[in-house]
Amino acid sequence: MYQNQYSQQQRMSQPPSVLSTKDDAYLTDALSWELLAAKKAHSFASQCSDHQVKHQLEQLCQLHQQHYQTLLNHLSSNQQDYANQTHPHFHN
Amino acid sequence: MNNNRGSYSSYQQQRYGGSTSPSAPTIKNPSAHFDKGTEFNDRDRLNDMLATEKWLTDGFNVFVRETSHQDLYNDVLHVLTETHHACRDVFNLMFEKGWYSLHPENPSHIADHYQKFSGYESQFPTQGSGTYQTGAMYPPRDY
């Protein structure tokens, strides 16, 4: 079905902004890594006595939360909009 | 950030044994205080987090290589780069705290290796400097 759809279009120089099954699998894995890392950094920070170490761990917690959001975006609105427009048959 | 612990360059000069470089001082700051009991201490926490960041760079390295479209590639590469920076920050903090030491290689070994691998340049398939310059073929891209 995809094959038909894409072969009628112009030749593509790069893959379109569509998540592959592999992308989805890696994204969900990576989101779990980031959440775990953020939680661990936060938990460690709360147990620290050295202020510099505590601060560094809090920074890491923030970083991993940001990364989580960056990655989550790829499972969210834009991708869904694109899928809705391009592949209405996905949502029957 | 350095506050009262002295600068990076104030190495603790200490000799270490070994036949390779008997007089080379270990590169190390005086160790900052941490609990030395059986419990999980601040140094352990920082070490554990460094291991986590290292492990994450491995994961994201594979991820970025497998991404499909360009936007995803850009974002995952960005996450990978920032995770490398995070590793580096943790490493630097551990070094600053004196929880990480380095051993300089014997300069004569380095000189030997330079000689050896300079010689191998004669095996380059194309001779002369050519037009390639570092950074020219793959400059930072803004897709």
Tab-separated table of N, CA, C and O in Angstrom, chain B residues 17-140:
chain	number	residue	atom	x	y	z
B	17	GLY	N	55.118	4.101	41.474
B	17	GLY	CA	56.043	3.057	41.059
B	17	GLY	C	55.752	2.582	39.650
B	17	GLY	O	54.724	2.877	39.083
B	18	GLY	N	56.656	1.847	39.071
B	18	GLY	CA	56.451	1.322	37.724
B	18	GLY	C	57.657	1.618	36.875
B	18	GLY	O	58.218	2.705	36.930
B	19	SER	N	58.015	0.650	36.076
B	19	SER	CA	59.262	0.770	35.332
B	19	SER	C	59.130	1.705	34.134
B	19	SER	O	60.114	2.204	33.632
B	20	THR	N	57.872	1.946	33.657
B	20	THR	CA	57.710	2.697	32.425
B	20	THR	C	58.105	4.165	32.584
B	20	THR	O	58.779	4.717	31.742
B	21	SER	N	57.661	4.802	33.636
B	21	SER	CA	58.020	6.205	33.839
B	21	SER	C	58.218	6.460	35.326
B	21	SER	O	57.316	6.947	36.009
B	22	PRO	N	59.387	6.100	35.820
B	22	PRO	CA	59.620	6.117	37.263
B	22	PRO	C	59.498	7.496	37.901
B	22	PRO	O	59.155	7.597	39.063
B	23	SER	N	59.707	8.576	37.127
B	23	SER	CA	59.721	9.878	37.771
B	23	SER	C	58.497	10.730	37.464
B	23	SER	O	58.396	11.852	37.909
B	24	ALA	N	57.555	10.180	36.669
B	24	ALA	CA	56.393	10.989	36.292
B	24	ALA	C	55.422	11.143	37.453
B	24	ALA	O	55.013	10.156	38.052
B	25	PRO	N	55.070	12.397	37.771
B	25	PRO	CA	54.127	12.596	38.866
B	25	PRO	C	52.701	12.269	38.423
B	25	PRO	O	52.338	12.492	37.269
B	26	THR	N	51.894	11.721	39.336
B	26	THR	CA	50.482	11.489	39.055
B	26	THR	C	49.775	12.828	38.990
B	26	THR	O	50.053	13.715	39.791
B	27	ILE	N	48.886	13.003	38.005
B	27	ILE	CA	48.128	14.242	37.872
B	27	ILE	C	46.855	14.097	38.689
B	27	ILE	O	45.942	13.345	38.318
B	28	LYS	N	46.783	14.810	39.795
B	28	LYS	CA	45.666	14.602	40.715
B	28	LYS	C	45.522	15.772	41.677
B	28	LYS	O	46.516	16.309	42.153
B	29	ASN	N	44.279	16.177	41.926
B	29	ASN	CA	44.018	17.192	42.949
B	29	ASN	C	43.960	16.523	44.315
B	29	ASN	O	43.697	15.326	44.409
B	30	PRO	N	44.180	17.301	45.385
B	30	PRO	CA	43.967	16.737	46.725
B	30	PRO	C	42.521	16.267	46.836
B	30	PRO	O	41.607	16.954	46.376
B	31	SER	N	42.314	15.112	47.418
B	31	SER	CA	40.970	14.535	47.482
B	31	SER	C	40.051	15.321	48.408
B	31	SER	O	40.414	15.612	49.554
B	32	ALA	N	38.861	15.686	47.884
B	32	ALA	CA	37.857	16.330	48.732
B	32	ALA	C	37.274	15.289	49.676
B	32	ALA	O	37.292	14.095	49.392
B	33	HIS	N	36.725	15.744	50.791
B	33	HIS	CA	36.203	14.824	51.796
B	33	HIS	C	35.007	14.026	51.276
B	33	HIS	O	34.149	14.547	50.582
B	34	PHE	N	34.961	12.763	51.590
B	34	PHE	CA	33.738	11.963	51.398
B	34	PHE	C	33.751	10.843	52.430
B	34	PHE	O	34.816	10.424	52.885
B	35	ASP	N	32.567	10.400	52.813
B	35	ASP	CA	32.456	9.342	53.819
B	35	ASP	C	33.111	8.072	53.314
B	35	ASP	O	32.851	7.635	52.200
B	36	LYS	N	33.967	7.487	54.148
B	36	LYS	CA	34.697	6.303	53.694
B	36	LYS	C	34.177	5.014	54.316
B	36	LYS	O	34.845	3.989	54.284
B	37	GLY	N	32.976	5.092	54.837
B	37	GLY	CA	32.390	3.885	55.422
B	37	GLY	C	31.827	2.958	54.368
B	37	GLY	O	32.129	3.085	53.189
B	38	THR	N	30.989	2.032	54.796
B	38	THR	CA	30.420	1.053	53.866
B	38	THR	C	29.232	1.616	53.082
B	38	THR	O	28.819	1.043	52.087
B	39	GLU	N	28.681	2.739	53.555
B	39	GLU	CA	27.488	3.291	52.896
B	39	GLU	C	27.836	3.924	51.554
B	39	GLU	O	28.985	4.283	51.292
B	40	PHE	N	26.835	4.085	50.728
B	40	PHE	CA	26.947	4.711	49.410
B	40	PHE	C	27.212	6.204	49.620
B	40	PHE	O	26.342	6.905	50.153
B	41	ASN	N	28.382	6.699	49.243
B	41	ASN	CA	28.732	8.094	49.534
B	41	ASN	C	28.634	8.990	48.302
B	41	ASN	O	28.260	8.542	47.218
B	42	ASP	N	28.983	10.271	48.475
B	42	ASP	CA	28.872	11.253	47.387
B	42	ASP	C	29.718	10.855	46.177
B	42	ASP	O	29.307	11.021	45.031
B	43	ARG	N	30.902	10.343	46.453
B	43	ARG	CA	31.772	9.918	45.355
B	43	ARG	C	31.136	8.765	44.580
B	43	ARG	O	31.189	8.725	43.358
B	44	ASP	N	30.533	7.821	45.311
B	44	ASP	CA	29.845	6.688	44.671
B	44	ASP	C	28.689	7.181	43.804
B	44	ASP	O	28.475	6.681	42.692
B	45	ARG	N	27.945	8.173	44.330
B	45	ARG	CA	26.798	8.702	43.600
B	45	ARG	C	27.245	9.340	42.279
B	45	ARG	O	26.648	9.104	41.228
B	46	LEU	N	28.331	10.136	42.356
B	46	LEU	CA	28.832	10.798	41.153
B	46	LEU	C	29.373	9.761	40.158
B	46	LEU	O	29.139	9.853	38.949
B	47	ASN	N	30.064	8.764	40.693
B	47	ASN	CA	30.599	7.683	39.863
B	47	ASN	C	29.492	6.903	39.173
B	47	ASN	O	29.592	6.572	37.985
B	48	ASP	N	28.442	6.617	39.905
B	48	ASP	CA	27.302	5.874	39.363
B	48	ASP	C	26.640	6.669	38.245
B	48	ASP	O	26.274	6.126	37.200
B	49	MET	N	26.523	7.997	38.469
B	49	MET	CA	25.882	8.853	37.464
B	49	MET	C	26.771	8.968	36.225
B	49	MET	O	26.262	9.028	35.101
B	50	LEU	N	28.086	8.979	36.422
B	50	LEU	CA	29.007	8.999	35.274
B	50	LEU	C	28.818	7.724	34.446
B	50	LEU	O	28.767	7.781	33.213
B	51	ALA	N	28.687	6.597	35.136
B	51	ALA	CA	28.471	5.319	34.440
B	51	ALA	C	27.159	5.366	33.658
B	51	ALA	O	27.081	4.875	32.520
B	52	THR	N	26.134	5.969	34.268
B	52	THR	CA	24.833	6.109	33.586
B	52	THR	C	24.965	6.958	32.324
B	52	THR	O	24.461	6.590	31.259
B	53	GLU	N	25.657	8.094	32.427
B	53	GLU	CA	25.825	8.979	31.261
B	53	GLU	C	26.610	8.280	30.150
B	53	GLU	O	26.282	8.411	28.973
B	54	LYS	N	27.634	7.551	30.544
B	54	LYS	CA	28.420	6.805	29.545
B	54	LYS	C	27.539	5.789	28.833
B	54	LYS	O	27.590	5.651	27.603
B	55	TRP	N	26.739	5.091	29.613
B	55	TRP	CA	25.853	4.062	29.061
B	55	TRP	C	24.846	4.708	28.107
B	55	TRP	O	24.546	4.160	27.041
B	56	LEU	N	24.346	5.889	28.476
B	56	LEU	CA	23.400	6.607	27.618
B	56	LEU	C	24.032	6.996	26.282
B	56	LEU	O	23.383	6.896	25.231
B	57	THR	N	25.299	7.429	26.291
B	57	THR	CA	25.942	7.803	25.022
B	57	THR	C	26.028	6.597	24.087
B	57	THR	O	25.853	6.735	22.882
B	58	ASP	N	26.273	5.420	24.651
B	58	ASP	CA	26.284	4.206	23.817
B	58	ASP	C	24.915	3.985	23.182
B	58	ASP	O	24.815	3.707	21.994
B	59	GLY	N	23.875	4.095	23.994
B	59	GLY	CA	22.519	3.878	23.496
B	59	GLY	C	22.134	4.867	22.421
B	59	GLY	O	21.615	4.484	21.361
B	60	PHE	N	22.418	6.151	22.667
B	60	PHE	CA	22.039	7.179	21.694
B	60	PHE	C	22.905	7.139	20.435
B	60	PHE	O	22.467	7.562	19.364
B	61	ASN	N	24.116	6.634	20.579
B	61	ASN	CA	24.956	6.484	19.389
B	61	ASN	C	24.337	5.491	18.408
B	61	ASN	O	24.312	5.730	17.206
B	62	VAL	N	23.805	4.400	18.946
B	62	VAL	CA	23.145	3.411	18.092
B	62	VAL	C	21.844	3.994	17.540
B	62	VAL	O	21.553	3.873	16.349
B	63	PHE	N	21.093	4.667	18.410
B	63	PHE	CA	19.813	5.267	18.021
B	63	PHE	C	19.998	6.240	16.851
B	63	PHE	O	19.309	6.138	15.826
B	64	VAL	N	20.957	7.165	16.981
B	64	VAL	CA	21.113	8.203	15.948
B	64	VAL	C	21.472	7.588	14.594
B	64	VAL	O	21.050	8.060	13.542
B	65	ARG	N	22.221	6.510	14.648
B	65	ARG	CA	22.636	5.834	13.421
B	65	ARG	C	21.460	5.141	12.732
B	65	ARG	O	21.480	4.925	11.528
B	66	GLU	N	20.441	4.787	13.517
B	66	GLU	CA	19.294	4.046	12.992
B	66	GLU	C	18.086	4.920	12.664
B	66	GLU	O	17.081	4.419	12.168
B	67	THR	N	18.159	6.222	12.926
B	67	THR	CA	16.988	7.082	12.721
B	67	THR	C	16.609	7.153	11.247
B	67	THR	O	17.463	7.043	10.366
B	68	SER	N	15.316	7.387	10.999
B	68	SER	CA	14.848	7.485	9.615
B	68	SER	C	14.950	8.910	9.082
B	68	SER	O	15.892	9.234	8.364
B	69	HIS	N	14.032	9.780	9.458
B	69	HIS	CA	14.016	11.108	8.830
B	69	HIS	C	14.922	12.129	9.531
B	69	HIS	O	15.351	11.934	10.670
B	70	GLN	N	15.190	13.222	8.817
B	70	GLN	CA	16.200	14.202	9.219
B	70	GLN	C	15.917	14.893	10.563
B	70	GLN	O	16.826	15.089	11.363
B	71	ASP	N	14.659	15.271	10.811
B	71	ASP	CA	14.333	15.971	12.062
B	71	ASP	C	14.644	15.096	13.270
B	71	ASP	O	15.165	15.573	14.284
B	72	LEU	N	14.312	13.836	13.144
B	72	LEU	CA	14.584	12.910	14.245
B	72	LEU	C	16.085	12.743	14.422
B	72	LEU	O	16.599	12.793	15.547
B	73	TYR	N	16.793	12.589	13.302
B	73	TYR	CA	18.261	12.466	13.335
B	73	TYR	C	18.882	13.665	14.057
B	73	TYR	O	19.728	13.504	14.933
B	74	ASN	N	18.442	14.882	13.674
B	74	ASN	CA	18.989	16.101	14.285
B	74	ASN	C	18.773	16.117	15.796
B	74	ASN	O	19.689	16.425	16.554
B	75	ASP	N	17.555	15.797	16.223
B	75	ASP	CA	17.247	15.839	17.654
B	75	ASP	C	18.019	14.777	18.434
B	75	ASP	O	18.532	15.055	19.520
B	76	VAL	N	18.116	13.582	17.884
B	76	VAL	CA	18.798	12.512	18.610
B	76	VAL	C	20.304	12.787	18.662
B	76	VAL	O	20.953	12.554	19.681
B	77	LEU	N	20.846	13.356	17.555
B	77	LEU	CA	22.268	13.726	17.561
B	77	LEU	C	22.531	14.814	18.617
B	77	LEU	O	23.552	14.789	19.309
B	78	HIS	N	21.578	15.743	18.734
B	78	HIS	CA	21.693	16.807	19.737
B	78	HIS	C	21.678	16.214	21.160
B	78	HIS	O	22.488	16.589	22.010
B	79	VAL	N	20.764	15.279	21.391
B	79	VAL	CA	20.700	14.612	22.702
B	79	VAL	C	22.012	13.871	22.975
B	79	VAL	O	22.558	13.948	24.087
B	80	LEU	N	22.538	13.190	21.952
B	80	LEU	CA	23.805	12.462	22.102
B	80	LEU	C	24.939	13.430	22.487
B	80	LEU	O	25.708	13.165	23.411
B	81	THR	N	25.022	14.548	21.763
B	81	THR	CA	26.080	15.529	22.029
B	81	THR	C	25.981	16.075	23.454
B	81	THR	O	26.986	16.152	24.166
B	82	GLU	N	24.767	16.424	23.856
B	82	GLU	CA	24.587	16.959	25.212
B	82	GLU	C	24.910	15.912	26.276
B	82	GLU	O	25.423	16.254	27.345
B	83	THR	N	24.624	14.655	25.975
B	83	THR	CA	24.937	13.596	26.936
B	83	THR	C	26.452	13.428	27.065
B	83	THR	O	26.971	13.207	28.168
B	84	HIS	N	27.163	13.574	25.940
B	84	HIS	CA	28.640	13.559	25.999
B	84	HIS	C	29.145	14.715	26.866
B	84	HIS	O	30.066	14.547	27.675
B	85	HIS	N	28.544	15.899	26.687
B	85	HIS	CA	28.952	17.057	27.492
B	85	HIS	C	28.691	16.793	28.979
B	85	HIS	O	29.482	17.183	29.835
B	86	ALA	N	27.560	16.140	29.256
B	86	ALA	CA	27.221	15.812	30.653
B	86	ALA	C	28.272	14.879	31.248
B	86	ALA	O	28.729	15.069	32.378
B	87	CYS	N	28.678	13.876	30.474
B	87	CYS	CA	29.752	12.960	30.892
B	87	CYS	C	31.001	13.749	31.248
B	87	CYS	O	31.648	13.518	32.274
B	88	ARG	N	31.332	14.671	30.356
B	88	ARG	CA	32.548	15.462	30.528
B	88	ARG	C	32.483	16.320	31.792
B	88	ARG	O	33.465	16.430	32.526
B	89	ASP	N	31.307	16.936	32.024
B	89	ASP	CA	31.135	17.761	33.223
B	89	ASP	C	31.316	16.931	34.490
B	89	ASP	O	31.945	17.377	35.451
B	90	VAL	N	30.746	15.727	34.495
B	90	VAL	CA	30.863	14.865	35.676
B	90	VAL	C	32.317	14.437	35.855
B	90	VAL	O	32.860	14.475	36.969
B	91	PHE	N	32.963	14.079	34.754
B	91	PHE	CA	34.378	13.703	34.809
B	91	PHE	C	35.219	14.861	35.370
B	91	PHE	O	36.059	14.662	36.252
B	92	ASN	N	34.976	16.071	34.851
B	92	ASN	CA	35.730	17.239	35.321
B	92	ASN	C	35.510	17.495	36.806
B	92	ASN	O	36.451	17.830	37.532
B	93	LEU	N	34.247	17.336	37.248
B	93	LEU	CA	33.965	17.553	38.679
B	93	LEU	C	34.692	16.508	39.527
B	93	LEU	O	35.272	16.841	40.572
B	94	MET	N	34.696	15.269	39.064
B	94	MET	CA	35.403	14.221	39.810
B	94	MET	C	36.899	14.506	39.867
B	94	MET	O	37.543	14.303	40.894
B	95	PHE	N	37.435	15.015	38.753
B	95	PHE	CA	38.855	15.362	38.738
B	95	PHE	C	39.124	16.513	39.703
B	95	PHE	O	40.089	16.478	40.481
B	96	GLU	N	38.254	17.518	39.649
B	96	GLU	CA	38.424	18.681	40.527
B	96	GLU	C	38.389	18.265	42.005
B	96	GLU	O	39.128	18.789	42.830
B	97	LYS	N	37.515	17.301	42.303
B	97	LYS	CA	37.367	16.820	43.680
B	97	LYS	C	38.546	15.933	44.105
B	97	LYS	O	38.614	15.505	45.253
B	98	GLY	N	39.412	15.626	43.175
B	98	GLY	CA	40.547	14.765	43.508
B	98	GLY	C	40.162	13.300	43.577
B	98	GLY	O	40.834	12.490	44.201
B	99	TRP	N	39.047	12.950	42.914
B	99	TRP	CA	38.575	11.562	42.911
B	99	TRP	C	38.965	10.850	41.629
B	99	TRP	O	38.502	9.756	41.339
B	100	TYR	N	39.782	11.520	40.843
B	100	TYR	CA	40.198	10.946	39.567
B	100	TYR	C	41.646	11.329	39.318
B	100	TYR	O	41.990	12.498	39.395
B	101	SER	N	42.487	10.378	39.027
B	101	SER	CA	43.886	10.706	38.773
B	101	SER	C	44.334	10.170	37.419
B	101	SER	O	43.755	9.233	36.890
B	102	LEU	N	45.348	10.814	36.869
B	102	LEU	CA	45.877	10.440	35.556
B	102	LEU	C	47.373	10.186	35.657
B	102	LEU	O	48.053	10.804	36.471
B	103	HIS	N	47.853	9.278	34.841
B	103	HIS	CA	49.278	8.966	34.838
B	103	HIS	C	49.880	9.350	33.498
B	103	HIS	O	49.502	8.775	32.479
B	104	PRO	N	50.807	10.304	33.491
B	104	PRO	CA	51.407	10.729	32.219
B	104	PRO	C	52.230	9.598	31.605
B	104	PRO	O	52.927	8.881	32.324
B	105	GLU	N	52.130	9.436	30.307
B	105	GLU	CA	52.956	8.465	29.593
B	105	GLU	C	54.391	8.986	29.536
B	105	GLU	O	54.627	10.211	29.519
B	106	ASN	N	55.309	8.059	29.539
B	106	ASN	CA	56.723	8.397	29.410
B	106	ASN	C	56.964	9.106	28.066
B	106	ASN	O	56.627	8.561	27.018
B	107	PRO	N	57.518	10.344	28.088
B	107	PRO	CA	57.715	11.104	26.850
B	107	PRO	C	58.505	10.352	25.783
B	107	PRO	O	58.251	10.530	24.585
B	108	SER	N	59.442	9.494	26.195
B	108	SER	CA	60.237	8.771	25.188
B	108	SER	C	59.375	7.739	24.454
B	108	SER	O	59.576	7.473	23.275
B	109	HIS	N	58.362	7.186	25.161
B	109	HIS	CA	57.433	6.266	24.488
B	109	HIS	C	56.617	7.013	23.445
B	109	HIS	O	56.386	6.516	22.346
B	110	ILE	N	56.154	8.224	23.824
B	110	ILE	CA	55.361	9.036	22.893
B	110	ILE	C	56.200	9.371	21.662
B	110	ILE	O	55.728	9.259	20.529
B	111	ALA	N	57.466	9.741	21.899
B	111	ALA	CA	58.365	10.085	20.786
B	111	ALA	C	58.582	8.880	19.867
B	111	ALA	O	58.566	9.010	18.640
B	112	ASP	N	58.751	7.698	20.475
B	112	ASP	CA	58.910	6.467	19.685
B	112	ASP	C	57.694	6.237	18.786
B	112	ASP	O	57.831	5.898	17.612
B	113	HIS	N	56.514	6.404	19.378
B	113	HIS	CA	55.280	6.148	18.628
B	113	HIS	C	55.082	7.185	17.522
B	113	HIS	O	54.581	6.869	16.449
B	114	TYR	N	55.498	8.420	17.811
B	114	TYR	CA	55.415	9.454	16.773
B	114	TYR	C	56.292	9.070	15.587
B	114	TYR	O	55.862	9.127	14.437
B	115	GLN	N	57.511	8.636	15.893
B	115	GLN	CA	58.445	8.204	14.849
B	115	GLN	C	57.844	7.092	13.994
B	115	GLN	O	57.815	7.157	12.769
B	116	LYS	N	57.326	6.087	14.705
B	116	LYS	CA	56.787	4.901	14.042
B	116	LYS	C	55.645	5.267	13.098
B	116	LYS	O	55.631	4.868	11.929
B	117	PHE	N	54.683	6.064	13.608
B	117	PHE	CA	53.494	6.352	12.803
B	117	PHE	C	53.717	7.464	11.782
B	117	PHE	O	52.999	7.529	10.780
B	118	SER	N	54.726	8.303	12.011
B	118	SER	CA	55.124	9.245	10.959
B	118	SER	C	55.638	8.478	9.764
B	118	SER	O	55.353	8.818	8.613
B	119	GLY	N	56.381	7.413	10.054
B	119	GLY	CA	56.925	6.568	8.996
B	119	GLY	C	55.826	5.930	8.167
B	119	GLY	O	55.950	5.796	6.950
B	120	TYR	N	54.741	5.548	8.812
B	120	TYR	CA	53.625	4.891	8.116
B	120	TYR	C	52.915	5.817	7.132
B	120	TYR	O	52.178	5.343	6.271
B	121	GLU	N	53.126	7.137	7.258
B	121	GLU	CA	52.481	8.066	6.319
B	121	GLU	C	52.908	7.778	4.880
B	121	GLU	O	52.188	8.117	3.938
B	122	SER	N	54.098	7.151	4.734
B	122	SER	CA	54.570	6.806	3.391
B	122	SER	C	53.656	5.772	2.733
B	122	SER	O	53.707	5.569	1.535
B	123	GLN	N	52.807	5.120	3.540
B	123	GLN	CA	51.883	4.107	2.999
B	123	GLN	C	50.572	4.716	2.512
B	123	GLN	O	49.700	3.995	2.011
B	124	PHE	N	50.394	6.030	2.672
B	124	PHE	CA	49.156	6.668	2.205
B	124	PHE	C	48.950	6.370	0.720
B	124	PHE	O	49.872	6.536	-0.081
B	125	PRO	N	47.759	5.935	0.352
B	125	PRO	CA	47.486	5.631	-1.062
B	125	PRO	C	47.657	6.850	-1.960
B	125	PRO	O	48.065	6.716	-3.109
B	126	THR	N	47.306	8.061	-1.481
B	126	THR	CA	47.539	9.262	-2.287
B	126	THR	C	48.563	10.120	-1.574
B	126	THR	O	48.454	10.371	-0.381
B	127	GLN	N	49.563	10.571	-2.327
B	127	GLN	CA	50.624	11.370	-1.720
B	127	GLN	C	50.324	12.865	-1.832
B	127	GLN	O	49.489	13.273	-2.625
B	128	GLY	N	51.000	13.638	-1.038
B	128	GLY	CA	50.783	15.084	-1.036
B	128	GLY	C	49.653	15.441	-0.079
B	128	GLY	O	48.900	14.578	0.361
B	129	SER	N	49.530	16.736	0.220
B	129	SER	CA	48.568	17.156	1.237
B	129	SER	C	47.133	17.144	0.711
B	129	SER	O	46.186	17.053	1.480
B	130	GLY	N	46.973	17.278	-0.619
B	130	GLY	CA	45.637	17.238	-1.189
B	130	GLY	C	44.817	18.453	-0.813
B	130	GLY	O	45.332	19.419	-0.251
B	131	THR	N	43.510	18.383	-1.118
B	131	THR	CA	42.662	19.544	-0.862
B	131	THR	C	41.852	19.392	0.417
B	131	THR	O	41.239	20.334	0.871
B	132	TYR	N	41.870	18.169	0.964
B	132	TYR	CA	41.041	17.950	2.163
B	132	TYR	C	41.620	18.665	3.375
B	132	TYR	O	42.793	18.614	3.652
B	133	GLN	N	40.761	19.380	4.067
B	133	GLN	CA	41.158	19.965	5.337
B	133	GLN	C	40.127	19.571	6.376
B	133	GLN	O	38.939	19.517	6.085
B	134	THR	N	40.612	19.317	7.581
B	134	THR	CA	39.697	18.939	8.643
B	134	THR	C	38.588	19.974	8.763
B	134	THR	O	38.851	21.165	8.802
B	135	GLY	N	37.361	19.497	8.790
B	135	GLY	CA	36.235	20.403	8.946
B	135	GLY	C	35.661	20.888	7.636
B	135	GLY	O	34.542	21.369	7.583
B	136	ALA	N	36.425	20.760	6.543
B	136	ALA	CA	35.948	21.275	5.265
B	136	ALA	C	34.882	20.369	4.649
B	136	ALA	O	33.920	20.841	4.058
B	137	MET	N	35.081	19.048	4.823
B	137	MET	CA	34.128	18.119	4.209
B	137	MET	C	32.868	17.978	5.049
B	137	MET	O	31.768	17.891	4.522
B	138	TYR	N	33.031	17.960	6.369
B	138	TYR	CA	31.894	17.849	7.263
B	138	TYR	C	31.854	18.986	8.274
B	138	TYR	O	32.083	18.778	9.460
B	139	PRO	N	31.571	20.200	7.807
B	139	PRO	CA	31.443	21.304	8.752
B	139	PRO	C	30.147	21.120	9.549
B	139	PRO	O	29.309	20.302	9.159
B	140	PRO	N	29.992	21.865	10.651
B	140	PRO	CA	28.723	21.778	11.374
B	140	PRO	C	27.581	22.079	10.409
B	140	PRO	O	27.638	23.071	9.670
